[in-house]
mmCIF file of C-alpha atoms and ligand atoms in Angstrom:
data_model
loop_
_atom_site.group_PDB
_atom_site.id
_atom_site.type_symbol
_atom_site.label_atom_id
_atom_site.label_comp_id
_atom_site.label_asym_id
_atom_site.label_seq_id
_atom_site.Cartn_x
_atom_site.Cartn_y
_atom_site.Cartn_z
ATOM 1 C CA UNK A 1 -22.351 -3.288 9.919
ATOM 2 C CA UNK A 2 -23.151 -4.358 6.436
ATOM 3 C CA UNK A 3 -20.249 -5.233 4.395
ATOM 4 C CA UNK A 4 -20.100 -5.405 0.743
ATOM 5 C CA UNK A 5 -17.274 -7.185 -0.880
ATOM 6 C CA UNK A 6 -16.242 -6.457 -4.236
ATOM 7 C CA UNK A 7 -14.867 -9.140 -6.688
ATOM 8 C CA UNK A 8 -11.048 -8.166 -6.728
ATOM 9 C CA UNK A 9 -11.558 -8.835 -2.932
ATOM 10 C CA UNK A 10 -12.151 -12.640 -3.447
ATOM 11 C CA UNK A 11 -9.064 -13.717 -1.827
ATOM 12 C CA UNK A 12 -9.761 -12.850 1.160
ATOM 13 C CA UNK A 13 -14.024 -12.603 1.157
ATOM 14 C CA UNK A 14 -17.063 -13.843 -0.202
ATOM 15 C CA UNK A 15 -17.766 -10.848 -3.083
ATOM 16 C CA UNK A 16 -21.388 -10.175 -2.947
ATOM 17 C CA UNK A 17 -21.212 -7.016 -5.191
ATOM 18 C CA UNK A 18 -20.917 -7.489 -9.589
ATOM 19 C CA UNK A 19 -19.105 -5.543 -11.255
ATOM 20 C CA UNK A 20 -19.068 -5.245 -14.917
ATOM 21 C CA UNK A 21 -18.672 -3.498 -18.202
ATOM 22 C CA UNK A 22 -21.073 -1.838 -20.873
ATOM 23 C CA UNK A 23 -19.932 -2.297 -24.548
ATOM 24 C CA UNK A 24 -18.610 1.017 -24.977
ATOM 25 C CA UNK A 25 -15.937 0.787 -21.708
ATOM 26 C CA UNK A 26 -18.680 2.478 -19.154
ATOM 27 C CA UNK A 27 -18.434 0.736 -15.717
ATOM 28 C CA UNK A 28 -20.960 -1.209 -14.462
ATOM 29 C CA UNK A 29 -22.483 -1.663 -10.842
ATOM 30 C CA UNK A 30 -24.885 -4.159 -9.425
ATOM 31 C CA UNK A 31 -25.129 -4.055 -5.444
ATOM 32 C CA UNK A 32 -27.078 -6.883 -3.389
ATOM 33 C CA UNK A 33 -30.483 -5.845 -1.838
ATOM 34 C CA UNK A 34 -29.653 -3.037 0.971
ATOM 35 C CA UNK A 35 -31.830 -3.648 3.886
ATOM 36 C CA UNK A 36 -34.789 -0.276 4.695
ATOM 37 C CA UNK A 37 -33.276 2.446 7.030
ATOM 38 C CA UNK A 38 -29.547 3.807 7.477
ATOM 39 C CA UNK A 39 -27.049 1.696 7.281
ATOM 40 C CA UNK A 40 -23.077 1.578 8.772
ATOM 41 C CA UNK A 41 -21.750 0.295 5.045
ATOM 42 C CA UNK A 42 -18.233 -0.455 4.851
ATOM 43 C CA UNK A 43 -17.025 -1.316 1.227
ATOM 44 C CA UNK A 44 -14.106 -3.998 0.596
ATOM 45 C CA UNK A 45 -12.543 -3.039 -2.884
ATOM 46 C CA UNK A 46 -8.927 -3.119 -4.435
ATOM 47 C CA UNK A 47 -7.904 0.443 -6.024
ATOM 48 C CA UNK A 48 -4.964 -1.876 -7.973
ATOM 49 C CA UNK A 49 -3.721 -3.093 -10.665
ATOM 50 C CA UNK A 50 -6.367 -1.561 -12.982
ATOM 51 C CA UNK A 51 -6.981 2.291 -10.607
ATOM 52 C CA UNK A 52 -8.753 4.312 -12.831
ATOM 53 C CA UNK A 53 -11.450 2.185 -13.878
ATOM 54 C CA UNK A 54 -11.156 0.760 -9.883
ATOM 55 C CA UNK A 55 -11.717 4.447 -9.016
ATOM 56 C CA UNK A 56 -14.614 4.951 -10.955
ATOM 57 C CA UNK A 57 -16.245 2.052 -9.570
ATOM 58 C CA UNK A 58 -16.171 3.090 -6.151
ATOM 59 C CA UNK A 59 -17.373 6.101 -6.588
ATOM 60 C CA UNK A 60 -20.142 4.963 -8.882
ATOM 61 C CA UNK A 61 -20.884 2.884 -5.264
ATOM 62 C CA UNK A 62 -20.317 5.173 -2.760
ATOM 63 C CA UNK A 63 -22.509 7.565 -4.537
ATOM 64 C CA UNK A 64 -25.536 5.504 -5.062
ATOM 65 C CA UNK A 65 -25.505 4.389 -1.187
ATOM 66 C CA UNK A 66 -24.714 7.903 0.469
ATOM 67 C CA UNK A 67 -27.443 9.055 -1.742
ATOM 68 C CA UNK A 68 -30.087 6.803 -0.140
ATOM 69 C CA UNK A 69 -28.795 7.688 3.123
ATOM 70 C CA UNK A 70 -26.388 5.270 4.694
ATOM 71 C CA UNK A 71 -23.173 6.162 6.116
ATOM 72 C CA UNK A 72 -19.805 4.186 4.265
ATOM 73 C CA UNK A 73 -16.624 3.646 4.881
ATOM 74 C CA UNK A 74 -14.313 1.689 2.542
ATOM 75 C CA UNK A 75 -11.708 -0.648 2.982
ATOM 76 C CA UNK A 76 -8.608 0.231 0.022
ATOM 77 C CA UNK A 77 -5.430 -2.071 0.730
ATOM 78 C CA UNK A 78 -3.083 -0.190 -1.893
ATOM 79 C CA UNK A 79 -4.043 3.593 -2.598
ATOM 80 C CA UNK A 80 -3.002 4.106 -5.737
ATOM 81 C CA UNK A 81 -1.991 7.905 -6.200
ATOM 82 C CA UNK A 82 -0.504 8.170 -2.632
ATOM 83 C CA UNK A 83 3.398 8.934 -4.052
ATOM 84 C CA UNK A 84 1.946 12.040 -5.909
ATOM 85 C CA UNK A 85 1.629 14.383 -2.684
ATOM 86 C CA UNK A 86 3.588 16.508 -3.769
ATOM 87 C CA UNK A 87 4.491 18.963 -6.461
ATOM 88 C CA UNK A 88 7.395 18.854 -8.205
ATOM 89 C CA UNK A 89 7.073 21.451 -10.771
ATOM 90 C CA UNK A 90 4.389 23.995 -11.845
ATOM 91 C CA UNK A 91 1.071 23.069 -12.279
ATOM 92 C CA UNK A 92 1.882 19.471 -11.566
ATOM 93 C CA UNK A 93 -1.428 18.596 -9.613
ATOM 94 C CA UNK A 94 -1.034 17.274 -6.061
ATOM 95 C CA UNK A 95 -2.998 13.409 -7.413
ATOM 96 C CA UNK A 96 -2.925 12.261 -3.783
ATOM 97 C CA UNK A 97 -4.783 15.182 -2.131
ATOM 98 C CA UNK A 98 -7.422 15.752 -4.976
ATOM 99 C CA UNK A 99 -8.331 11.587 -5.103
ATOM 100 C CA UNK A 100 -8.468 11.815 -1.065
ATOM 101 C CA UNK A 101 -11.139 15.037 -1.778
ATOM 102 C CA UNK A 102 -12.745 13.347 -4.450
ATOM 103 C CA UNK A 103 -13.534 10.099 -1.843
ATOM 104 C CA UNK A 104 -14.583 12.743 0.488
ATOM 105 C CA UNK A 105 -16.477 14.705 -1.291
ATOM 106 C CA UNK A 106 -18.193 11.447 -2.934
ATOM 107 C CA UNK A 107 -19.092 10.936 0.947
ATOM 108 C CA UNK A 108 -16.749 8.677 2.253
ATOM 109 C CA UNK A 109 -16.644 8.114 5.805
ATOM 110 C CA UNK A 110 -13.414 6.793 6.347
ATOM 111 C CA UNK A 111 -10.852 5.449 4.267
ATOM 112 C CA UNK A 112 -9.310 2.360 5.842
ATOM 113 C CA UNK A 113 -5.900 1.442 4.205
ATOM 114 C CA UNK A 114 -2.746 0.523 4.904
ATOM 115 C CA UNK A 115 0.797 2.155 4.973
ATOM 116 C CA UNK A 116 -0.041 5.024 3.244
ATOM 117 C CA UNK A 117 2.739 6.301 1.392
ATOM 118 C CA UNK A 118 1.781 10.306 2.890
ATOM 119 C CA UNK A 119 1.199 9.195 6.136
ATOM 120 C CA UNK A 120 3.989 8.518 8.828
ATOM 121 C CA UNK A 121 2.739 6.622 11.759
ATOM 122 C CA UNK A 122 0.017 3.993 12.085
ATOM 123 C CA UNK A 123 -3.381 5.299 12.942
ATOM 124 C CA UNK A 124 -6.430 7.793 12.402
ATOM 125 C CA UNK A 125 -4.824 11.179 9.841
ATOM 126 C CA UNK A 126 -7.128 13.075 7.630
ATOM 127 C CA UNK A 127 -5.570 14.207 4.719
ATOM 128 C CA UNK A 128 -8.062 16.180 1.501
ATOM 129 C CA UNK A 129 -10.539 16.533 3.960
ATOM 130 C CA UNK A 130 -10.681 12.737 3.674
ATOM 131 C CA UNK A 131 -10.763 10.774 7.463
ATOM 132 C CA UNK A 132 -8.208 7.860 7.008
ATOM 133 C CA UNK A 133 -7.218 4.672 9.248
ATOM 134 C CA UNK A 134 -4.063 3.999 8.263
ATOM 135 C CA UNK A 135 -3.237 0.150 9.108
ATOM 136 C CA UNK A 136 0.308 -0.930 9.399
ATOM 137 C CA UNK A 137 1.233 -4.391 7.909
ATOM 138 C CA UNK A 138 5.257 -3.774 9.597
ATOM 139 C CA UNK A 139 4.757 -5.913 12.655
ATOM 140 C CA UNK A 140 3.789 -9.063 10.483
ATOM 141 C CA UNK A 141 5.990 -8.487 7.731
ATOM 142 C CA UNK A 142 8.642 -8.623 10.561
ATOM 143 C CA UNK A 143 7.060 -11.963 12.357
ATOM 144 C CA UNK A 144 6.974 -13.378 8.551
ATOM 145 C CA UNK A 145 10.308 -12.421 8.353
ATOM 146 C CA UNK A 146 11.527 -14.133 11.619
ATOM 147 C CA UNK A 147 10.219 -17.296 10.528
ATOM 148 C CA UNK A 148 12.115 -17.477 7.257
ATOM 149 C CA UNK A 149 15.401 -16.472 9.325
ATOM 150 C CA UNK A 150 14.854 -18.913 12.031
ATOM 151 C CA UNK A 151 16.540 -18.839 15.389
ATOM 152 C CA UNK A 152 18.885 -16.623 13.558
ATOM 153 C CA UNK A 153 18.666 -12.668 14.532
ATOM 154 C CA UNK A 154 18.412 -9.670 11.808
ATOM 155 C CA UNK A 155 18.444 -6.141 11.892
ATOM 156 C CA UNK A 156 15.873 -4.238 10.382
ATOM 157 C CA UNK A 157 16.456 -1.276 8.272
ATOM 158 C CA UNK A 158 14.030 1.042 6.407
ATOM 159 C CA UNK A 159 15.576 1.975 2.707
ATOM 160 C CA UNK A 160 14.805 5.271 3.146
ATOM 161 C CA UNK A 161 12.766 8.140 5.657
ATOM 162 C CA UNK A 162 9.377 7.334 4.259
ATOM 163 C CA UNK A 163 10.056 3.642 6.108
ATOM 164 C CA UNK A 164 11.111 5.107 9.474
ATOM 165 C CA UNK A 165 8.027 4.446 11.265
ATOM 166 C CA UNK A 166 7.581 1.228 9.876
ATOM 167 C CA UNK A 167 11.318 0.046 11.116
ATOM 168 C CA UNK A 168 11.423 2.259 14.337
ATOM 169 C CA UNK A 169 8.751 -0.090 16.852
ATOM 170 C CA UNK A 170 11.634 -2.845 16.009
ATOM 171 C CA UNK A 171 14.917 -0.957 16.246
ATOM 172 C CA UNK A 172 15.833 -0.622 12.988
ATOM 173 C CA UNK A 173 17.597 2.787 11.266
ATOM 174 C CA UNK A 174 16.562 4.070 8.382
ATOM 175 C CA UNK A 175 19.043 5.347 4.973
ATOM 176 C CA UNK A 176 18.718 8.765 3.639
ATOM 177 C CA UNK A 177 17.522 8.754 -0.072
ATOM 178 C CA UNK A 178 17.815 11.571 -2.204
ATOM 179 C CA UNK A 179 15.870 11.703 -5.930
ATOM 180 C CA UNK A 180 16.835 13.584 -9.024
ATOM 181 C CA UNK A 181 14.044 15.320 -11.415
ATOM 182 C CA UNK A 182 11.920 13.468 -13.627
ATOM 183 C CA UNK A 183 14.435 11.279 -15.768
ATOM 184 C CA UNK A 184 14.020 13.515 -19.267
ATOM 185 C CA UNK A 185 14.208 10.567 -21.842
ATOM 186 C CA UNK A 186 11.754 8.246 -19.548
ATOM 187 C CA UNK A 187 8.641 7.566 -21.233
ATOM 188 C CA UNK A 188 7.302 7.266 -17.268
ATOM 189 C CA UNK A 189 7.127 9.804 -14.744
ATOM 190 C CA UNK A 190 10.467 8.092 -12.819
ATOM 191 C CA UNK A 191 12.763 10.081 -10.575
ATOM 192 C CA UNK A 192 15.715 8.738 -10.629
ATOM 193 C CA UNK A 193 17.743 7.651 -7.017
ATOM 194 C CA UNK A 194 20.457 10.421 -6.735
ATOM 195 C CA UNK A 195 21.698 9.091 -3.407
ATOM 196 C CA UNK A 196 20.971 6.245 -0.968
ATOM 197 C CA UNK A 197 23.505 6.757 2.092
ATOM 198 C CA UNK A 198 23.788 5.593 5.917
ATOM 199 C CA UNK A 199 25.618 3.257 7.893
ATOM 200 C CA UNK A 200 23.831 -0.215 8.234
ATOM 201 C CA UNK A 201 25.899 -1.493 11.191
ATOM 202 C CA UNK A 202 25.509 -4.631 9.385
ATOM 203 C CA UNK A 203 28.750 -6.286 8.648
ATOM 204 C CA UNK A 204 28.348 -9.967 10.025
ATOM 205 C CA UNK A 205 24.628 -9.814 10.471
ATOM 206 C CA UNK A 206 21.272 -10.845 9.107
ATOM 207 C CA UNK A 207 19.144 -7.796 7.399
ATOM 208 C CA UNK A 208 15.694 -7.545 6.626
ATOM 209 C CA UNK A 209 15.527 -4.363 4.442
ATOM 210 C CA UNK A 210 12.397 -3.334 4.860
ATOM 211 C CA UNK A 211 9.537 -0.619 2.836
ATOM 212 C CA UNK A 212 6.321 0.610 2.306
ATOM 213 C CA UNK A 213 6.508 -0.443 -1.615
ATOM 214 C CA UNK A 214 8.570 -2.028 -3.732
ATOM 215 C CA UNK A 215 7.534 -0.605 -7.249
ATOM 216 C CA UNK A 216 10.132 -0.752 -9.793
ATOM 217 C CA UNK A 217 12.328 -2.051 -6.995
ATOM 218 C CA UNK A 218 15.092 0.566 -7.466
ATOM 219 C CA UNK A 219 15.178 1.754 -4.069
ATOM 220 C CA UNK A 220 15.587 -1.812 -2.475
ATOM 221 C CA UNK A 221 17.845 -3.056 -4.853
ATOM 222 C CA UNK A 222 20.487 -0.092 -3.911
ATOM 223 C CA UNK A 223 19.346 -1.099 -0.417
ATOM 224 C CA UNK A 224 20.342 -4.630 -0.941
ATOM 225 C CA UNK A 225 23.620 -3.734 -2.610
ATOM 226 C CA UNK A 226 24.557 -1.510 -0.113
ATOM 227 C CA UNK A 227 23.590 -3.940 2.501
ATOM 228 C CA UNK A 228 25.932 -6.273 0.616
ATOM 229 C CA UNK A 229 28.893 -3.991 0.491
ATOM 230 C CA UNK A 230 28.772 -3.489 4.040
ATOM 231 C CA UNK A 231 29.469 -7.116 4.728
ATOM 232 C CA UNK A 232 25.940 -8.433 5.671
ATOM 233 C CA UNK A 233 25.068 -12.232 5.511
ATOM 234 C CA UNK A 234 21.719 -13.084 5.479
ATOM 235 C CA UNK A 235 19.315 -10.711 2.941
ATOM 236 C CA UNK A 236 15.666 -10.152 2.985
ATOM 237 C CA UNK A 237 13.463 -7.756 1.742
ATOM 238 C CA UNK A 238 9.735 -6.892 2.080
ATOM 239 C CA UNK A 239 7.089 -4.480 1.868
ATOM 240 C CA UNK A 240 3.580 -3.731 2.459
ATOM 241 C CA UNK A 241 2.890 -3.152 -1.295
ATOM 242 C CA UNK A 242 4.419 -5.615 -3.536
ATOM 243 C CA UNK A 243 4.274 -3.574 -7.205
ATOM 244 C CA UNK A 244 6.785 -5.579 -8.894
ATOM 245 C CA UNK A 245 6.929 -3.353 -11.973
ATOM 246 C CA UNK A 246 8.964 -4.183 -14.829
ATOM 247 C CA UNK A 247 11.198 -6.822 -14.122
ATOM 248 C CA UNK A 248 12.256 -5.751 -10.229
ATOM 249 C CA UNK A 249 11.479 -9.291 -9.042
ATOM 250 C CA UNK A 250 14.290 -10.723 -10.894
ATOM 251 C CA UNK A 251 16.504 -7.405 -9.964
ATOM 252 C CA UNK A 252 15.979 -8.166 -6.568
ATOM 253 C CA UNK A 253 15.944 -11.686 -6.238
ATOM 254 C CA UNK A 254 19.600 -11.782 -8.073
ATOM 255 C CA UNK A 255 20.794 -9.892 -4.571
ATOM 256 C CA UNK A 256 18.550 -10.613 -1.793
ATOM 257 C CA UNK A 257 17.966 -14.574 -0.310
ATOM 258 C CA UNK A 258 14.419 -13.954 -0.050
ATOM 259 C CA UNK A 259 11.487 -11.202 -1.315
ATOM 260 C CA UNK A 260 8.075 -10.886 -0.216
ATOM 261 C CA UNK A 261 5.203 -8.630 0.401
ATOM 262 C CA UNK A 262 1.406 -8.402 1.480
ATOM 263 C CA UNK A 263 -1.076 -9.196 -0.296
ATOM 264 C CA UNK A 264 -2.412 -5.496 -0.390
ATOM 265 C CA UNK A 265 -1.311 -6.323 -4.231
ATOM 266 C CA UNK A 266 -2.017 -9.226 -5.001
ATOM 267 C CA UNK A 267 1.064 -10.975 -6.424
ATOM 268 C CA UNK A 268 3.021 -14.763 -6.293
ATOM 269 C CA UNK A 269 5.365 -12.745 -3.826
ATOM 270 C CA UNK A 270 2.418 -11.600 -1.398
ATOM 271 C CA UNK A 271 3.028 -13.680 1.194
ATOM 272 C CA UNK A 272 1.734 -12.323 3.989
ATOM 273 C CA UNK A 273 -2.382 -11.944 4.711
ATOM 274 C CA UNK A 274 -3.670 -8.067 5.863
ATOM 275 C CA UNK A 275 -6.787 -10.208 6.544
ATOM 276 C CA UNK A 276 -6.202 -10.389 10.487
ATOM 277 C CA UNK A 277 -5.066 -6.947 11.131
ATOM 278 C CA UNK A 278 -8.197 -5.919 9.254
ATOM 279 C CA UNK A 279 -10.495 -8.077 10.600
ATOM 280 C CA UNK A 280 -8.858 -7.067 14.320
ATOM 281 C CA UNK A 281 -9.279 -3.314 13.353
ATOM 282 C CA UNK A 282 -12.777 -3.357 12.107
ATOM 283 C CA UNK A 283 -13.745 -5.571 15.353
ATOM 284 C CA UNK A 284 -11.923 -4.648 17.723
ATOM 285 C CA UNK A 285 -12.781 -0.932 16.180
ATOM 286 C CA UNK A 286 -16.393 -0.441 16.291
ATOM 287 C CA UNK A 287 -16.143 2.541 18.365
ATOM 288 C CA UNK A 288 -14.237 3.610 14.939
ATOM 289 C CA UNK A 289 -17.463 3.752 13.119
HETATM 290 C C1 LIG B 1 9.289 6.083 -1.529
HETATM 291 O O1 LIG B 1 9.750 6.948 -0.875
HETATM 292 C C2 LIG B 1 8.805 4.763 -1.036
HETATM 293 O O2 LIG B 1 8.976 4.602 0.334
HETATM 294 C C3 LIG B 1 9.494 3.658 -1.779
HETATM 295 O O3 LIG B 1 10.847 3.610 -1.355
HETATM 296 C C4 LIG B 1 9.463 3.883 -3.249
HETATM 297 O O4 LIG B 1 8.208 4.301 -3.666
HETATM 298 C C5 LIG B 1 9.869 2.643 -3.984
HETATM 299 O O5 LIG B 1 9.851 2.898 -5.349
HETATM 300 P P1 LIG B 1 10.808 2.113 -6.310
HETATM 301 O O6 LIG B 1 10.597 0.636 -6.050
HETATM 302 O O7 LIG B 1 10.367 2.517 -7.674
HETATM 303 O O8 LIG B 1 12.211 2.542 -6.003
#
């Protein structure tokens, strides 16, 4: 398998692929020599912060190397686009579905990502047409978590339904969240929370609250307030995807003891690596491919 590693992948791997930009704003690709023959190409490239140009990029590479014949699949930690799989009001267009057709229809293999904000269980789903491997980061979020706890226990709870598979493998409940309509007066497409509501179980105990995102960190902080009303001790929270928009750090650092994500985002909270559950997918996977 021939990997090609974009820049905003230098983290975690050696980019090999230059990116770039013409005068005018166009995007610019430059891909290493591609041996002769038909090659198993799998692409390693961040969709976030910057998605549109990101977007455009990838398919500017996916459709040079389908074009000469080689089969790719691409590695996206964070899809951008994933909360908009639904429609909310007429002629509101369904951004999730039509970027997972787009990647398809560009020739994409498979999408490999991780805790994919339409999906609800770890594992293969095919959603636009699109074949997706959908990674979950929960199980080392939760050994990440045990470490900053100690020998102390926690319960796990998911802030709202979209978490329940990534709390259930560990015991943990999930709240019920309910969302308004668009907030009128916001300059940004925000719902705002209508409802968060369930029974932690929590009084006396260590929580981890735990998500699939934390983007302008409204959900967790009524999480973490209602985990303090209910007489918790300890308070953690994590997710996969650590947006941090706006000034939710602070928000939620004022009521939890500790935050921290993946580094899906990349972010001075990202704190845990998806490098070995990617690297034991894509080995451990090549039947996959
Ligand atoms: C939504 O259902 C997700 O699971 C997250 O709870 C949500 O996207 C977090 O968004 P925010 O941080 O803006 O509340």
């Amino acid at each position: 398998m021939l990997e090609l590693i974009s820049p905003n992948f230098s983290d975690l791997l050696k980019p090999n692929l230059q990116l770039g930009k013409f005068p005018d704003g166009d995007s610019h690709v430059h891909l290493p020599p591609i041996p002769a023959g038909k090659q198993e190409i799998t692409i390693f490239h961040r969709l976030y912060p910057h998605q549109n140009d990101s977007i455009v990029e990838l398919l500017l590479i996916l459709g040079s190397l389908v074009s000469d014949g080689h089969r790719v699949s691409v590695v996206v930690p964070y899809l951008p686009y994933a909360r908009q799989d639904k429609k909310k009001m007429d002629g509101e267009v369904k951004s999730a579905e039509a970027l997972c057709d787009l990647l398809h229809r560009a020739g994409c293999a498979k999408l490999i990502t991780f805790d994919c904000h339409f999906l609800n269980a770890e594992g293969p789903a095919e959603y636009g047409g699109l074949a997706i491997e959908n990674l979950s980061m929960g199980e080392a979020l939760i050994e990440h978590a045990k470490k900053i706890f100690g020998l102390e226990p926690f319960e796990v709870i998911g802030p709202d339904g979209g978490a329940a598979y990534l709390v259930k493998n560990w015991g943990g409940k999930h709240l019920t969240k309910v969302r308004g309509e668009y907030d009128a007066n916001s300059a940004h497409k925000q719902r705002h929370i209508e409802s968060l509501t369930g029974d932690m179980g929590v009084k006396g105990k260590n929580v981890l609250i735990l998500d699939d995102m934390i983007s302008s960190g409204s959900t967790m902080a009524r999480a973490l307030e209602m985990a303090r009303e209910q007489g918790a001790e300890k308070i953690g929270c994590a997710a996969t995807h650590g947006l941090f928009l706006h000034n939710a750090l602070d928000k939620l650092q004022k009521v939890a003891d500790f935050v921290f994500s993946s580094d899906t985002i990349v972010s001075s909270r990202a704190e845990v690596s998806i490098k070995a559950r990617l690297t034991d997918h894509l080995q451990g996977g090549a039947k996959l491919f």
